[in-house]
Short mmCIF file of C-alpha atoms in Angstrom, two decimals:
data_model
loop_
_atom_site.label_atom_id
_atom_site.label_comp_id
_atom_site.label_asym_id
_atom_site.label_seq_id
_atom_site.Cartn_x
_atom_site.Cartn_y
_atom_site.Cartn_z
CA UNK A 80 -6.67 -15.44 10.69
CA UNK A 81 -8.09 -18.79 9.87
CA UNK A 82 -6.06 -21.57 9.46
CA UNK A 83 -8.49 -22.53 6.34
CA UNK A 84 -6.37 -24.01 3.63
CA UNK A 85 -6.67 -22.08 -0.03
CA UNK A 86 -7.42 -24.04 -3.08
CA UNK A 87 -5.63 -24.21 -5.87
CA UNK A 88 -7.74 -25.17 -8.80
CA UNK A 89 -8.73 -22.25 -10.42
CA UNK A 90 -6.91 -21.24 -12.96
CA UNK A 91 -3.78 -18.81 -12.72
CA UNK A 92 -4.77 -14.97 -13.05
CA UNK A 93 -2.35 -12.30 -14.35
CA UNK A 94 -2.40 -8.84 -13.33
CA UNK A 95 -0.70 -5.48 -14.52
CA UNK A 96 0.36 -2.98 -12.19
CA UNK A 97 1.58 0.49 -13.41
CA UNK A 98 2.79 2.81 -10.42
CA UNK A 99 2.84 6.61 -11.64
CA UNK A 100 3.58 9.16 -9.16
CA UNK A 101 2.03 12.90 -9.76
CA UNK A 102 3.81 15.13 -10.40
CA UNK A 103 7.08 13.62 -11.07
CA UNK A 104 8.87 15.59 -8.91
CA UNK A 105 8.74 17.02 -5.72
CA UNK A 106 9.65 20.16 -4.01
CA UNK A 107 10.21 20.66 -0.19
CA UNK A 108 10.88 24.50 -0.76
CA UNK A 109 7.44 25.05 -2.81
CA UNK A 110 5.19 21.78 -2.17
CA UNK A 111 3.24 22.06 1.00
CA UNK A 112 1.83 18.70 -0.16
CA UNK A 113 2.85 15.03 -1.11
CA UNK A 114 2.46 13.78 -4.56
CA UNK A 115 0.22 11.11 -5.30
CA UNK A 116 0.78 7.76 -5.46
CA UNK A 117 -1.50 6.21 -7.89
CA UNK A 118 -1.29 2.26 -8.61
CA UNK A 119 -3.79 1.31 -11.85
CA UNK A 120 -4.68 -2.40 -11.55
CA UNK A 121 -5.53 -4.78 -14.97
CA UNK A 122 -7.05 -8.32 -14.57
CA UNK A 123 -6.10 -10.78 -17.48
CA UNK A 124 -7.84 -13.23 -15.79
CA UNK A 125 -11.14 -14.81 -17.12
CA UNK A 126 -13.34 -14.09 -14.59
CA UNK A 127 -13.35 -11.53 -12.28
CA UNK A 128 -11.53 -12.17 -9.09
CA UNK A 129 -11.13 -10.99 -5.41
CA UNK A 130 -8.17 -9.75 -4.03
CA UNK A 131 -7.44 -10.18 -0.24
CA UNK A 132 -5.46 -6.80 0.48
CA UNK A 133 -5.07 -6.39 3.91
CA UNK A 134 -1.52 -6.39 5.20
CA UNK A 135 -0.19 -5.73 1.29
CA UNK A 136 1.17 -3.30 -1.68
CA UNK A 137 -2.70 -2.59 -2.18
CA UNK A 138 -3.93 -1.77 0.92
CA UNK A 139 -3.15 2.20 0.43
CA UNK A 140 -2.45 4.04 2.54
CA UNK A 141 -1.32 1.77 5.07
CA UNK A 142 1.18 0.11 2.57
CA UNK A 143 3.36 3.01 3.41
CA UNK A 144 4.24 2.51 6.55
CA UNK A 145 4.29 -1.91 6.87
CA UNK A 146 6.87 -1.80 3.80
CA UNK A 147 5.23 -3.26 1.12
CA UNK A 148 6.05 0.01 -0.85
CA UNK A 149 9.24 0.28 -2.20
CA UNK A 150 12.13 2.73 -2.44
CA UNK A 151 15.24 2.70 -4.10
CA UNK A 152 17.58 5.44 -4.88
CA UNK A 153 18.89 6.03 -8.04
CA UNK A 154 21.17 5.03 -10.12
CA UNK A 155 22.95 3.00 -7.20
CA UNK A 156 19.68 0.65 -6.15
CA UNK A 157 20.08 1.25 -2.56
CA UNK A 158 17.01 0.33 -0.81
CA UNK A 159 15.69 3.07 1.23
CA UNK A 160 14.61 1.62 4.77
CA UNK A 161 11.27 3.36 5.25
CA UNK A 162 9.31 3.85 8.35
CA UNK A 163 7.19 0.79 9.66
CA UNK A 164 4.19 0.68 12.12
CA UNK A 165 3.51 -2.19 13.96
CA UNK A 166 -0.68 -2.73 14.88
CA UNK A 167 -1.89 -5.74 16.74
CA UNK A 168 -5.68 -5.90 15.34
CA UNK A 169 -8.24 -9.02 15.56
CA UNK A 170 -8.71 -10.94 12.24
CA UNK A 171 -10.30 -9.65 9.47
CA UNK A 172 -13.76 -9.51 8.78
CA UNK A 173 -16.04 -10.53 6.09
CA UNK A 174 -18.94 -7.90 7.21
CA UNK A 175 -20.80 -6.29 4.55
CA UNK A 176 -20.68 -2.65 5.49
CA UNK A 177 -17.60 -2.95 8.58
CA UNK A 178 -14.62 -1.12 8.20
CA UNK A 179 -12.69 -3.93 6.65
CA UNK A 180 -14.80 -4.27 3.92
CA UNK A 181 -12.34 -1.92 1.99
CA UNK A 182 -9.65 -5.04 2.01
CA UNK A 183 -11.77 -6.75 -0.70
CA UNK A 184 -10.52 -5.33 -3.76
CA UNK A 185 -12.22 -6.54 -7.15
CA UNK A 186 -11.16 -6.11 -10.15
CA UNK A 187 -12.90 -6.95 -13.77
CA UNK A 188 -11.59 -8.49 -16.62
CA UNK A 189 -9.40 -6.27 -18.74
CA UNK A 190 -10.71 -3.32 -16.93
CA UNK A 191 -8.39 -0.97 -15.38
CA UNK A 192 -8.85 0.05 -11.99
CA UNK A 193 -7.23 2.53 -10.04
CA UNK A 194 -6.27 3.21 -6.15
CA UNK A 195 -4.39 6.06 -4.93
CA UNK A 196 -2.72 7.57 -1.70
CA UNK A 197 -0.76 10.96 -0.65
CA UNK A 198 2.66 9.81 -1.07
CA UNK A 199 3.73 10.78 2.36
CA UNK A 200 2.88 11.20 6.03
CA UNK A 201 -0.86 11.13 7.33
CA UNK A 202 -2.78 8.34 7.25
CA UNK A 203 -4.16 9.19 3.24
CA UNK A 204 -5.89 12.79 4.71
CA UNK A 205 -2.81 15.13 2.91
CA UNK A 206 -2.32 17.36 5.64
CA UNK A 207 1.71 16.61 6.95
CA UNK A 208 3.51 18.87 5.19
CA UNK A 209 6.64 16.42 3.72
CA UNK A 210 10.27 17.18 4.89
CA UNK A 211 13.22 16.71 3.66
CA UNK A 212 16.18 13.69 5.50
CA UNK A 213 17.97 16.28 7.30
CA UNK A 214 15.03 17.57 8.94
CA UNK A 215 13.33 14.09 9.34
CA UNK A 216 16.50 12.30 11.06
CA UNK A 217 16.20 14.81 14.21
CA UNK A 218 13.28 12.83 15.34
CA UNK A 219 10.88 15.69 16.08
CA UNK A 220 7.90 17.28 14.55
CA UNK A 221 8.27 20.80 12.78
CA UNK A 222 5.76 23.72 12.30
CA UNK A 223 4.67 25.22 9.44
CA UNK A 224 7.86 27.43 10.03
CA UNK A 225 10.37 24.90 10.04
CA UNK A 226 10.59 25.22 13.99
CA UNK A 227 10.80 22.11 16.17
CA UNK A 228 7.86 20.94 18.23
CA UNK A 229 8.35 18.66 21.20
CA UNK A 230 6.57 15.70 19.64
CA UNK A 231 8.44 12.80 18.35
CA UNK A 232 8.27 11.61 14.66
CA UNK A 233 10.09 8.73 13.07
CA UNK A 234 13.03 9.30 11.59
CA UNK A 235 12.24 7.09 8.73
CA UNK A 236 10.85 7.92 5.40
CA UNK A 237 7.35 7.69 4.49
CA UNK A 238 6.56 8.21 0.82
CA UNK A 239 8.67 11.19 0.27
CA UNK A 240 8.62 12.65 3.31
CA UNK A 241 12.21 11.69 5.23
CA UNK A 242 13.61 11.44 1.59
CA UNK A 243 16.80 13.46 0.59
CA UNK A 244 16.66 15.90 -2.04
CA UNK A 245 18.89 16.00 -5.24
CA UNK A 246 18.15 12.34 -5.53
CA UNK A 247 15.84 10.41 -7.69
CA UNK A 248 14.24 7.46 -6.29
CA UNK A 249 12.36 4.38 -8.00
CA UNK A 250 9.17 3.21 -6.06
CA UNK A 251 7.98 -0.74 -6.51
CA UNK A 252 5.94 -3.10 -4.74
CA UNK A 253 7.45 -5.83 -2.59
CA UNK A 254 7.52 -9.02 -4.63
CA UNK A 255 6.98 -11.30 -1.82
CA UNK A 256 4.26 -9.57 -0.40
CA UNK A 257 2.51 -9.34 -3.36
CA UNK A 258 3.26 -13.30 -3.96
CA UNK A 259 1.65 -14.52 -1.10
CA UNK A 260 -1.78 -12.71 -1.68
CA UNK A 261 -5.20 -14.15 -1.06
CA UNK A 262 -7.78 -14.30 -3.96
CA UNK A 263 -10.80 -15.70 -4.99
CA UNK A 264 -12.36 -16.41 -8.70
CA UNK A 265 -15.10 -14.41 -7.64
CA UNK A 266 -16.52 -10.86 -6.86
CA UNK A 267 -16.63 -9.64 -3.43
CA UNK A 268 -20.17 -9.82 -2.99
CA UNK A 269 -19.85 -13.54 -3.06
CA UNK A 270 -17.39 -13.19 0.07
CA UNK A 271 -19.15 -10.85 2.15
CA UNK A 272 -21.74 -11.51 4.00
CA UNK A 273 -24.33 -9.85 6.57
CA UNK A 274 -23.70 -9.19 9.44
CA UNK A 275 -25.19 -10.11 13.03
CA UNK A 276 -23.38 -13.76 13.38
CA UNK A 277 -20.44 -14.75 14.75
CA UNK A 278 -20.33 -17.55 12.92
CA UNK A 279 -18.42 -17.29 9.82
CA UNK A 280 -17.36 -13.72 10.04
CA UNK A 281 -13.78 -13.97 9.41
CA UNK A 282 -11.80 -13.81 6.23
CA UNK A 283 -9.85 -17.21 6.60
CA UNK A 284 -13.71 -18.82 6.98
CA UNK A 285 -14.39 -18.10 3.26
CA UNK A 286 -13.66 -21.42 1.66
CA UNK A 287 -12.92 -20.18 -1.69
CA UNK A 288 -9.64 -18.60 -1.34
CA UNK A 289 -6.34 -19.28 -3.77
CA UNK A 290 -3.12 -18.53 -2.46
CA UNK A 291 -0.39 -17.70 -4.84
CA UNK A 292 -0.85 -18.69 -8.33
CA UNK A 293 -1.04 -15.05 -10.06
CA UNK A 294 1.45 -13.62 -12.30
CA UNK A 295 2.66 -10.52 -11.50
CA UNK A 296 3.71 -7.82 -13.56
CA UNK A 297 4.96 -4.40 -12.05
CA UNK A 298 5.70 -1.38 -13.57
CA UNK A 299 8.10 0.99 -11.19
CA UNK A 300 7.24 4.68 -10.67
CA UNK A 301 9.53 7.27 -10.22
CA UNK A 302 9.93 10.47 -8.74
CA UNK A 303 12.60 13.29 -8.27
CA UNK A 304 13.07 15.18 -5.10
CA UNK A 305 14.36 18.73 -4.93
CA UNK A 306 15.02 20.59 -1.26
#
């Protein structure tokens, strides 16, 4: 990334987050699939503004696995230490049409906007059947009959596969992550730009970026898990 220094003189933003989780609770006996996570988005700011996601809460799905979701058991608080995946990529882009165009989140004033992942294993494609700690902490993928294959799996949560049942668990966003996120005053149109130039084509060479300076307010989901 850039070593472009934000500016700070537009003026703070403040933006709701509500994290529901459908359904509410989850079955490893009779769910085949993960819930979803769903996190709905609304702008108080005056404008509408730019978020910078990549690396944070709001990139879904790969906030799962980089620990910018959240999960705490309840009632004792414990934070649950889910699994993490490390990826050495070059810098972001600000290509109209490449991949990382989907790291430019806008959102409207007072308009709610919604993103949502599987809450669980697989990349946002719903196809890893969830199981439960016990199963997880072996450290080896199962079949659709609960028999082991020879392929290794973390042993880590993910969403709420790795999670153990008769437990309810509170899912949040982490606070520092979400602190130190990029953003611009503007929409993501102004950002991007064509491509076929080298110059310019990174994130960190948009001038217009703010770091820090929004007020975040974060409602926690929750969700039950049964074996």
């Amino acid at each position: 990334m850039s070593t472009t220094t934000p500016t700070t003189t537009s003026p703070p933003a403040k933006i709701h987050i509500t994290i529901t989780i459908t359904p509410e609770t989850h079955s490893f006996t009779t769910n085949p699939l993960p819930p979803l996570l769903t996190l709905s988005l609304l702008s108080h700011h005056p404008t509408q503004i730019t978020l910078c996601t990549f690396n944070r809460p709001l990139a879904l799905p790969s906030a799962l696995t980089n620990r910018t979701i959240t999960i705490h058991s309840l009632p004792s608080r414990q934070k649950i230490e889910t699994c993490l995946f490390q990826v050495n990529r070059s810098p972001v882009t600000r290509i109209r049409g490449d991949s990382d165009e989907q790291f430019y989140l806008t959102l409207l004033p007072n308009t709610p906007t919604a993103i949502s992942t599987p809450f669980g294993r697989g990349g946002g494609v719903n196809k890893i059947r969830p199981v439960p700690k016990a199963i997880a902490e072996k450290g080896w993928e199962v079949d659709e009959e609960g028999r082991e294959r020879r392929v290794r799996r973390s042993v880590q949560p993910t969403g709420v596969d790795g999670l153990e049942p008769g437990l309810e668990y509170e899912v949040g966003l982490d606070r520092e992550s979400l602190e130190g996120m990029w953003w611009a005053p503007v929409g993501r149109e102004e950002i991007l730009i064509e491509g076929g130039t080298t110059e310019g084509r990174y994130m960190g060479d948009y001038g217009g970026w703010v770091k820090g300076g929004i007020e975040w307010v974060v409602e926690g989901g929750r969700v039950k898990v049964e074996g």
